[in-house]
């Protein structure tokens, strides 16, 4: 909204007035996608909102903003400060149930250790899904951006955007990229379910281990589809946690990972999503769908690396999520034991430990 005069705002103001007239209890004004607003527009909005608040003090007006547009909430909070029935709501401060866990700093060791293990598989898998040098790429829900740096080195994209909603992870990503002199990765703060990126921009869009974390994967997929060019591909990875395995102590390990799946489900996250990838891509409108699975194991390089992944899982899943769910100490002890047994299986000279992952992609039709 960048009008030259108040007159250019008359249509918008009329729509708002009509909505206000239609309700005596509560009205929501959604400005989540207003990325630009000049002072002429702001004054027009302020006039109509303040006079409506004064005219009907019992009606609540909720202005719904987004933290992605940094100026938005502070600007409208100046209005709300004067009117008790005018409220500013930042929709993405608590917008999906797992957010507090995955956006916390304590989640970073999980992401760091996981990518180290998965990359040795994915660098060979990705070309089978259409990734090659010189493409425009977006890594959506990029976490700490380590996958983006690996892509940058190996596949030399002409443009690489990496978006996430975790400020802590993005801070980490920017620091690492600076240390490695990778200044051209465009790290972006945003909500993957409501991206401000334009349609049909990218040849290759990746979204790894994240559809399973967000409570509305269908909406994320719709956005991945939207920003992908016709003929381009969207690549996703997801897990099936209850199929993590190990020997010895297979029973204890199996029990714990079945509990992991239930624990995530309690917070509306589906870490059993891997085998559902084909259906999800199909329902989202993709064609030429490819699906493959791979198993990260303790035989992939140094077994200590896999043990680090498992210990990072134990810290967050047993140390935070189970506690938040209110699980009793006996449950948490048994839950932790399965992770310890998995570590033992990974480090044991005759042991075997595995973590299965599904990699899938679909083409956006022309
Ligand atoms: C399990 S992590 C995976 C991160 C990274 N792709 C990786 O594999 O290391 C899930 C990531 O999704 C991000 N995320 C979840 N929902 C999101 C949303 N709606 N918008 C942006 N980021 C989101 C979280 O902040 C977190 O960094």
Coordinates of C-alpha atoms and ligand atoms in Angstrom, one line a residue:
X1 CA 0.0 0.0 0.0
X2 CA 1.9 3.0 -1.3
X3 CA -0.8 5.5 -2.4
X4 CA 0.2 9.0 -3.4
X5 CA -3.0 10.4 -1.9
X6 CA -5.7 9.4 0.6
X7 CA -8.1 9.2 -2.3
X8 CA -6.3 6.1 -3.6
X9 CA -7.1 4.3 -0.4
X10 CA -10.9 4.9 -0.6
X11 CA -11.7 1.4 -1.9
X12 CA -9.7 -0.3 0.9
X13 CA -11.2 2.0 3.5
X14 CA -14.7 1.2 2.3
X15 CA -14.1 -2.5 2.5
X16 CA -12.9 -2.2 6.1
X17 CA -15.9 0.0 7.0
X18 CA -18.3 -2.5 5.6
X19 CA -16.7 -5.3 7.6
X20 CA -16.8 -3.1 10.7
X21 CA -20.5 -2.4 10.2
X22 CA -21.2 -6.1 9.8
X23 CA -20.0 -7.1 13.3
X24 CA -20.7 -5.8 16.8
X25 CA -18.5 -8.3 18.7
X26 CA -15.1 -8.9 17.0
X27 CA -13.5 -8.0 13.6
X28 CA -10.1 -9.3 12.4
X29 CA -8.0 -7.2 10.0
X30 CA -5.5 -9.4 8.4
X31 CA -2.4 -7.5 7.2
X32 CA 0.0 -10.5 7.3
X33 CA 0.9 -9.9 3.6
X34 CA 1.1 -6.2 3.6
X35 CA 4.8 -5.9 2.9
X36 CA 4.9 -2.1 2.2
X37 CA 2.9 0.7 3.8
X38 CA 3.6 4.4 3.4
X39 CA 2.5 7.0 5.9
X40 CA -0.4 8.1 3.7
X41 CA -1.9 4.6 3.9
X42 CA -1.1 4.2 7.5
X43 CA -2.9 7.4 8.4
X44 CA -6.0 6.4 6.5
X45 CA -6.0 3.0 8.3
X46 CA -5.4 4.6 11.7
X47 CA -8.3 7.1 11.2
X48 CA -10.8 4.4 10.3
X49 CA -9.6 2.0 13.1
X50 CA -9.5 4.7 15.8
X51 CA -12.9 6.2 15.0
X52 CA -14.4 2.6 14.8
X53 CA -12.9 1.7 18.2
X54 CA -14.3 4.8 19.8
X55 CA -17.7 4.5 18.3
X56 CA -18.2 1.0 19.6
X57 CA -16.0 0.4 22.7
X58 CA -17.5 -3.1 23.2
X59 CA -16.4 -4.4 19.8
X60 CA -12.9 -5.8 19.6
X61 CA -10.8 -5.1 16.5
X62 CA -7.8 -7.5 16.1
X63 CA -5.1 -6.5 13.7
X64 CA -3.3 -9.7 12.6
X65 CA 0.3 -9.0 11.7
X66 CA 3.4 -11.2 11.1
X67 CA 6.8 -11.1 12.7
X68 CA 8.2 -11.6 9.1
X69 CA 7.4 -8.0 8.3
X70 CA 9.5 -6.4 11.0
X71 CA 8.0 -2.9 11.1
X72 CA 4.4 -4.1 11.1
X73 CA 3.6 -5.0 14.7
X74 CA 5.5 -2.1 16.3
X75 CA 3.7 0.4 14.1
X76 CA 0.2 -0.9 14.8
X77 CA 1.0 -1.3 18.5
X78 CA 1.3 2.5 18.7
X79 CA -2.4 2.6 17.7
X80 CA -3.4 -0.2 20.0
X81 CA -1.7 1.5 23.0
X82 CA -4.4 4.2 22.8
X83 CA -7.5 2.0 22.4
X84 CA -8.3 -0.8 24.8
X85 CA -10.5 -2.6 22.3
X86 CA -7.8 -2.5 19.5
X87 CA -5.5 -5.4 19.7
X88 CA -2.4 -6.5 17.7
X89 CA -1.9 -10.2 17.2
X90 CA 1.4 -11.5 15.8
X91 CA 0.1 -14.8 14.2
X92 CA 3.4 -16.5 13.9
X93 CA 4.6 -16.1 17.5
X94 CA 2.8 -19.4 18.2
X95 CA 1.5 -20.8 15.0
X96 CA 2.2 -24.6 15.1
X97 CA 2.4 -26.9 18.1
X98 CA 6.1 -28.1 17.7
X99 CA 7.4 -24.5 17.1
X100 CA 8.8 -24.0 20.6
X101 CA 10.9 -27.1 20.3
X102 CA 12.3 -26.8 16.8
X103 CA 13.0 -23.0 17.0
X104 CA 14.9 -23.4 20.3
X105 CA 18.7 -23.3 20.3
X106 CA 18.7 -26.8 21.9
X107 CA 17.5 -28.2 18.5
X108 CA 20.6 -27.0 16.7
X109 CA 22.8 -30.0 17.7
X110 CA 20.1 -32.3 16.2
X111 CA 20.2 -30.5 12.9
X112 CA 24.0 -30.2 12.8
X113 CA 24.6 -33.9 13.5
X114 CA 21.8 -35.2 11.2
X115 CA 22.9 -33.4 8.1
X116 CA 26.5 -34.7 8.6
X117 CA 25.0 -38.2 8.3
X118 CA 22.5 -37.7 5.6
X119 CA 24.6 -35.7 3.1
X120 CA 26.8 -38.7 2.1
X121 CA 23.6 -40.4 0.9
X122 CA 21.8 -37.3 -0.5
X123 CA 24.6 -36.0 -2.6
X124 CA 24.2 -39.1 -4.7
X125 CA 20.4 -39.2 -4.5
X126 CA 19.8 -35.6 -5.5
X127 CA 20.9 -35.9 -9.1
X128 CA 18.5 -38.7 -9.6
X129 CA 15.8 -36.2 -8.6
X130 CA 16.9 -33.7 -11.2
X131 CA 19.5 -31.6 -9.3
X132 CA 22.4 -30.5 -11.4
X133 CA 24.7 -27.5 -11.6
X134 CA 23.6 -24.0 -12.5
X135 CA 19.9 -24.1 -11.3
X136 CA 18.0 -21.6 -9.2
X137 CA 17.3 -23.4 -5.9
X138 CA 15.3 -22.7 -2.7
X139 CA 15.8 -24.7 0.5
X140 CA 12.6 -24.1 2.4
X141 CA 12.7 -24.8 6.2
X142 CA 16.5 -24.7 5.9
X143 CA 17.2 -25.0 9.6
X144 CA 20.9 -24.0 10.3
X145 CA 21.6 -23.8 6.6
X146 CA 24.2 -26.6 6.4
X147 CA 22.4 -28.4 3.6
X148 CA 22.4 -25.1 1.7
X149 CA 26.1 -24.6 2.1
X150 CA 26.7 -28.2 0.9
X151 CA 24.4 -27.6 -2.1
X152 CA 26.2 -24.4 -2.9
X153 CA 29.6 -26.1 -3.0
X154 CA 28.6 -29.3 -4.8
X155 CA 25.9 -28.0 -7.3
X156 CA 26.9 -24.3 -7.8
X157 CA 23.4 -22.9 -8.2
X158 CA 23.0 -19.5 -9.9
X159 CA 20.8 -18.5 -7.1
X160 CA 20.2 -20.1 -3.7
X161 CA 17.5 -18.9 -1.2
X162 CA 17.3 -20.6 2.2
X163 CA 14.3 -19.8 4.3
X164 CA 13.3 -20.7 7.9
X165 CA 11.3 -19.3 10.7
X166 CA 13.8 -20.0 13.5
X167 CA 15.8 -16.9 14.2
X168 CA 18.3 -18.9 16.3
X169 CA 18.9 -21.3 13.4
X170 CA 19.2 -18.5 10.8
X171 CA 21.7 -16.6 13.1
X172 CA 23.8 -19.8 13.2
X173 CA 23.4 -20.3 9.4
X174 CA 24.6 -16.8 8.6
X175 CA 27.6 -17.1 10.9
X176 CA 28.7 -20.4 9.3
X177 CA 28.2 -19.0 5.8
X178 CA 30.3 -16.0 6.7
X179 CA 33.1 -18.2 8.1
X180 CA 33.2 -20.2 4.9
X181 CA 33.0 -17.1 2.7
X182 CA 29.6 -18.2 1.2
X183 CA 28.1 -14.7 1.0
X184 CA 25.7 -15.4 -1.8
X185 CA 23.3 -17.7 0.0
X186 CA 20.1 -15.6 0.6
X187 CA 19.1 -16.6 4.1
X188 CA 15.6 -15.4 4.6
X189 CA 13.3 -15.2 7.7
X190 CA 9.8 -16.3 6.8
X191 CA 6.8 -18.6 7.2
X192 CA 7.0 -21.4 4.7
X193 CA 3.2 -21.7 4.8
X194 CA 2.9 -18.0 3.7
X195 CA 6.0 -17.1 1.8
X196 CA 6.6 -13.7 0.3
X197 CA 8.5 -15.3 -2.6
X198 CA 6.9 -14.8 -6.0
X199 CA 5.3 -17.6 -8.0
X200 CA 7.3 -19.9 -10.5
X201 CA 10.8 -18.8 -9.5
X202 CA 12.9 -21.9 -8.8
X203 CA 14.1 -24.9 -10.8
X204 CA 14.6 -27.0 -7.7
X205 CA 12.9 -26.6 -4.3
X206 CA 14.0 -28.7 -1.3
X207 CA 12.2 -29.1 2.0
X208 CA 13.9 -31.6 4.3
X209 CA 12.6 -33.2 7.5
X210 CA 10.1 -30.3 7.8
X211 CA 6.7 -31.3 6.4
X212 CA 6.7 -33.8 9.2
X213 CA 7.2 -31.0 11.8
X214 CA 4.6 -28.5 10.6
X215 CA 1.0 -29.4 11.5
X216 CA -0.4 -28.5 8.0
X217 CA 2.0 -30.2 5.5
X218 CA -0.5 -29.8 2.7
X219 CA -0.3 -26.0 3.0
X220 CA 3.5 -26.1 3.0
X221 CA 3.4 -28.3 -0.1
X222 CA 1.1 -25.9 -1.8
X223 CA 3.6 -23.1 -1.2
X224 CA 6.5 -25.2 -2.5
X225 CA 4.5 -26.0 -5.6
X226 CA 3.7 -22.3 -6.1
X227 CA 7.3 -21.0 -6.0
X228 CA 8.6 -23.9 -8.2
X229 CA 8.8 -23.2 -12.0
X230 CA 6.6 -25.4 -14.3
X231 CA 8.8 -28.3 -15.2
X232 CA 10.9 -27.8 -12.0
X233 CA 11.0 -30.2 -9.1
X234 CA 10.2 -30.2 -5.4
X235 CA 12.3 -32.6 -3.3
X236 CA 11.3 -33.6 0.2
X237 CA 12.7 -35.9 2.9
X238 CA 10.8 -37.3 5.8
X239 CA 11.3 -40.1 8.3
X240 CA 9.5 -43.0 9.8
X241 CA 10.9 -42.9 13.3
X242 CA 9.2 -46.1 14.6
X243 CA 11.4 -48.0 12.1
X244 CA 14.7 -46.9 13.7
X245 CA 16.5 -50.0 14.7
X246 CA 19.6 -51.5 16.3
X247 CA 21.3 -54.7 17.6
X248 CA 21.9 -55.6 20.3
X249 CA 18.9 -54.6 22.5
X250 CA 16.6 -54.4 19.6
X251 CA 13.4 -54.6 21.8
X252 CA 14.4 -51.6 24.0
X253 CA 15.3 -49.6 20.9
X254 CA 12.1 -50.5 19.0
X255 CA 10.0 -49.5 22.1
X256 CA 11.7 -46.1 22.4
X257 CA 11.2 -45.1 18.8
X258 CA 7.6 -46.2 18.8
X259 CA 7.3 -43.8 21.7
X260 CA 9.1 -41.1 19.7
X261 CA 6.4 -41.3 17.0
X262 CA 3.6 -41.1 19.6
X263 CA 5.3 -38.2 21.4
X264 CA 5.6 -36.2 18.2
X265 CA 2.0 -37.0 17.3
X266 CA 1.0 -35.6 20.7
X267 CA 2.4 -32.2 19.5
X268 CA 0.7 -32.6 16.0
X269 CA 3.9 -33.6 14.2
X270 CA 4.0 -36.7 12.0
X271 CA 7.5 -38.3 12.1
X272 CA 6.0 -41.4 10.4
X273 CA 5.5 -39.4 7.2
X274 CA 8.2 -40.9 5.0
X275 CA 6.2 -43.6 3.2
X276 CA 3.3 -41.1 2.8
X277 CA 5.5 -38.9 0.5
X278 CA 4.1 -40.3 -2.7
X279 CA 0.5 -39.6 -1.8
X280 CA 1.3 -36.1 -0.5
X281 CA 3.1 -35.1 -3.7
X282 CA 0.4 -36.6 -5.8
X283 CA -2.4 -34.8 -3.9
X284 CA -0.5 -31.6 -4.2
X285 CA -0.6 -31.8 -8.1
X286 CA 2.9 -33.0 -8.9
X287 CA 3.6 -35.5 -11.7
X288 CA 6.6 -37.8 -12.5
X289 CA 6.9 -38.6 -8.7
X290 CA 10.0 -40.4 -7.6
X291 CA 10.4 -42.0 -4.2
X292 CA 13.3 -43.8 -2.7
X293 CA 14.4 -44.7 0.9
X294 CA 17.8 -44.9 2.5
X295 CA 19.1 -46.0 5.8
X296 CA 21.7 -43.9 7.8
X297 CA 23.7 -46.4 9.7
X298 CA 26.7 -46.6 12.1
X299 CA 28.7 -48.1 9.2
X300 CA 28.5 -44.8 7.3
X301 CA 31.9 -43.4 8.3
X302 CA 32.7 -42.8 11.9
X303 CA 30.1 -44.5 14.2
X304 CA 30.6 -41.7 16.7
X305 CA 28.8 -39.3 14.3
X306 CA 25.7 -41.5 14.4
X307 CA 26.0 -41.8 18.2
X308 CA 26.1 -38.0 18.4
X309 CA 22.8 -37.8 16.4
X310 CA 21.1 -40.2 18.8
X311 CA 22.4 -38.4 21.9
X312 CA 21.1 -35.1 20.5
X313 CA 17.6 -36.8 20.0
X314 CA 17.6 -38.1 23.5
X315 CA 18.4 -34.6 24.9
X316 CA 15.4 -32.9 23.2
X317 CA 12.9 -35.8 23.0
X318 CA 13.4 -37.2 26.5
X319 CA 14.8 -34.1 28.2
X320 CA 12.3 -31.6 26.9
X321 CA 9.3 -33.0 24.9
X322 CA 8.4 -35.9 27.2
X323 CA 8.8 -33.6 30.2
X324 CA 6.5 -31.0 28.6
X325 CA 3.9 -33.8 27.9
X326 CA 4.0 -34.5 31.6
X327 CA 5.4 -38.1 31.4
X328 CA 6.3 -39.8 34.7
X329 CA 9.9 -40.4 35.7
X330 CA 9.6 -44.2 35.1
X331 CA 8.5 -43.6 31.5
X332 CA 11.3 -41.1 30.9
X333 CA 13.9 -43.5 32.3
X334 CA 12.8 -46.3 30.0
X335 CA 12.5 -43.9 27.1
X336 CA 16.1 -42.7 27.7
X337 CA 17.3 -46.3 27.9
X338 CA 16.3 -47.0 24.3
X339 CA 18.4 -44.1 23.1
X340 CA 21.3 -45.3 25.2
X341 CA 20.9 -48.8 23.8
X342 CA 20.8 -47.3 20.3
X343 CA 24.1 -45.5 21.0
X344 CA 25.6 -48.8 22.3
X345 CA 24.5 -50.5 19.1
X346 CA 26.1 -47.8 17.0
X347 CA 29.4 -48.0 18.9
X348 CA 29.6 -51.7 19.6
X349 CA 32.2 -53.4 17.4
X350 CA 29.6 -56.0 16.3
X351 CA 26.6 -53.7 16.6
X352 CA 24.3 -52.2 13.9
X353 CA 22.2 -49.1 14.2
X354 CA 19.9 -47.6 11.6
X355 CA 17.7 -44.6 10.9
X356 CA 15.4 -44.9 7.8
X357 CA 14.6 -41.8 5.6
X358 CA 12.4 -41.3 2.5
X359 CA 13.6 -39.0 -0.2
X360 CA 10.9 -38.1 -2.8
X361 CA 10.3 -35.5 -5.5
X362 CA 7.7 -34.5 -7.9
X363 CA 7.6 -32.3 -11.1
X364 CA 5.4 -29.3 -11.3
X365 CA 3.4 -29.8 -14.6
X366 CA 3.9 -27.3 -17.5
Ligands
LIG1 C1 13.6 -30.8 11.6 S1 14.0 -29.2 11.1 C2 14.8 -29.5 9.6 C3 15.8 -28.4 9.2 C4 16.6 -28.7 7.9 N1 15.8 -28.8 6.7 C5 17.4 -29.9 8.1 O1 17.1 -30.9 7.5 O2 18.4 -29.8 8.8 C6 12.5 -28.4 10.7 C7 12.7 -26.9 10.4 O3 11.5 -26.4 9.8 C8 11.4 -25.1 10.3 N2 9.9 -24.8 10.1 C9 8.9 -25.5 10.5 N3 7.7 -25.0 10.1 C10 8.1 -23.8 9.4 C11 7.4 -22.8 8.8 N4 6.0 -22.8 8.7 N5 8.1 -21.8 8.2 C12 9.4 -21.8 8.2 N6 10.1 -22.7 8.8 C13 9.5 -23.7 9.4 C14 11.9 -25.1 11.7 O4 12.2 -23.8 12.1 C15 13.1 -26.1 11.6 O5 14.2 -25.3 11.3

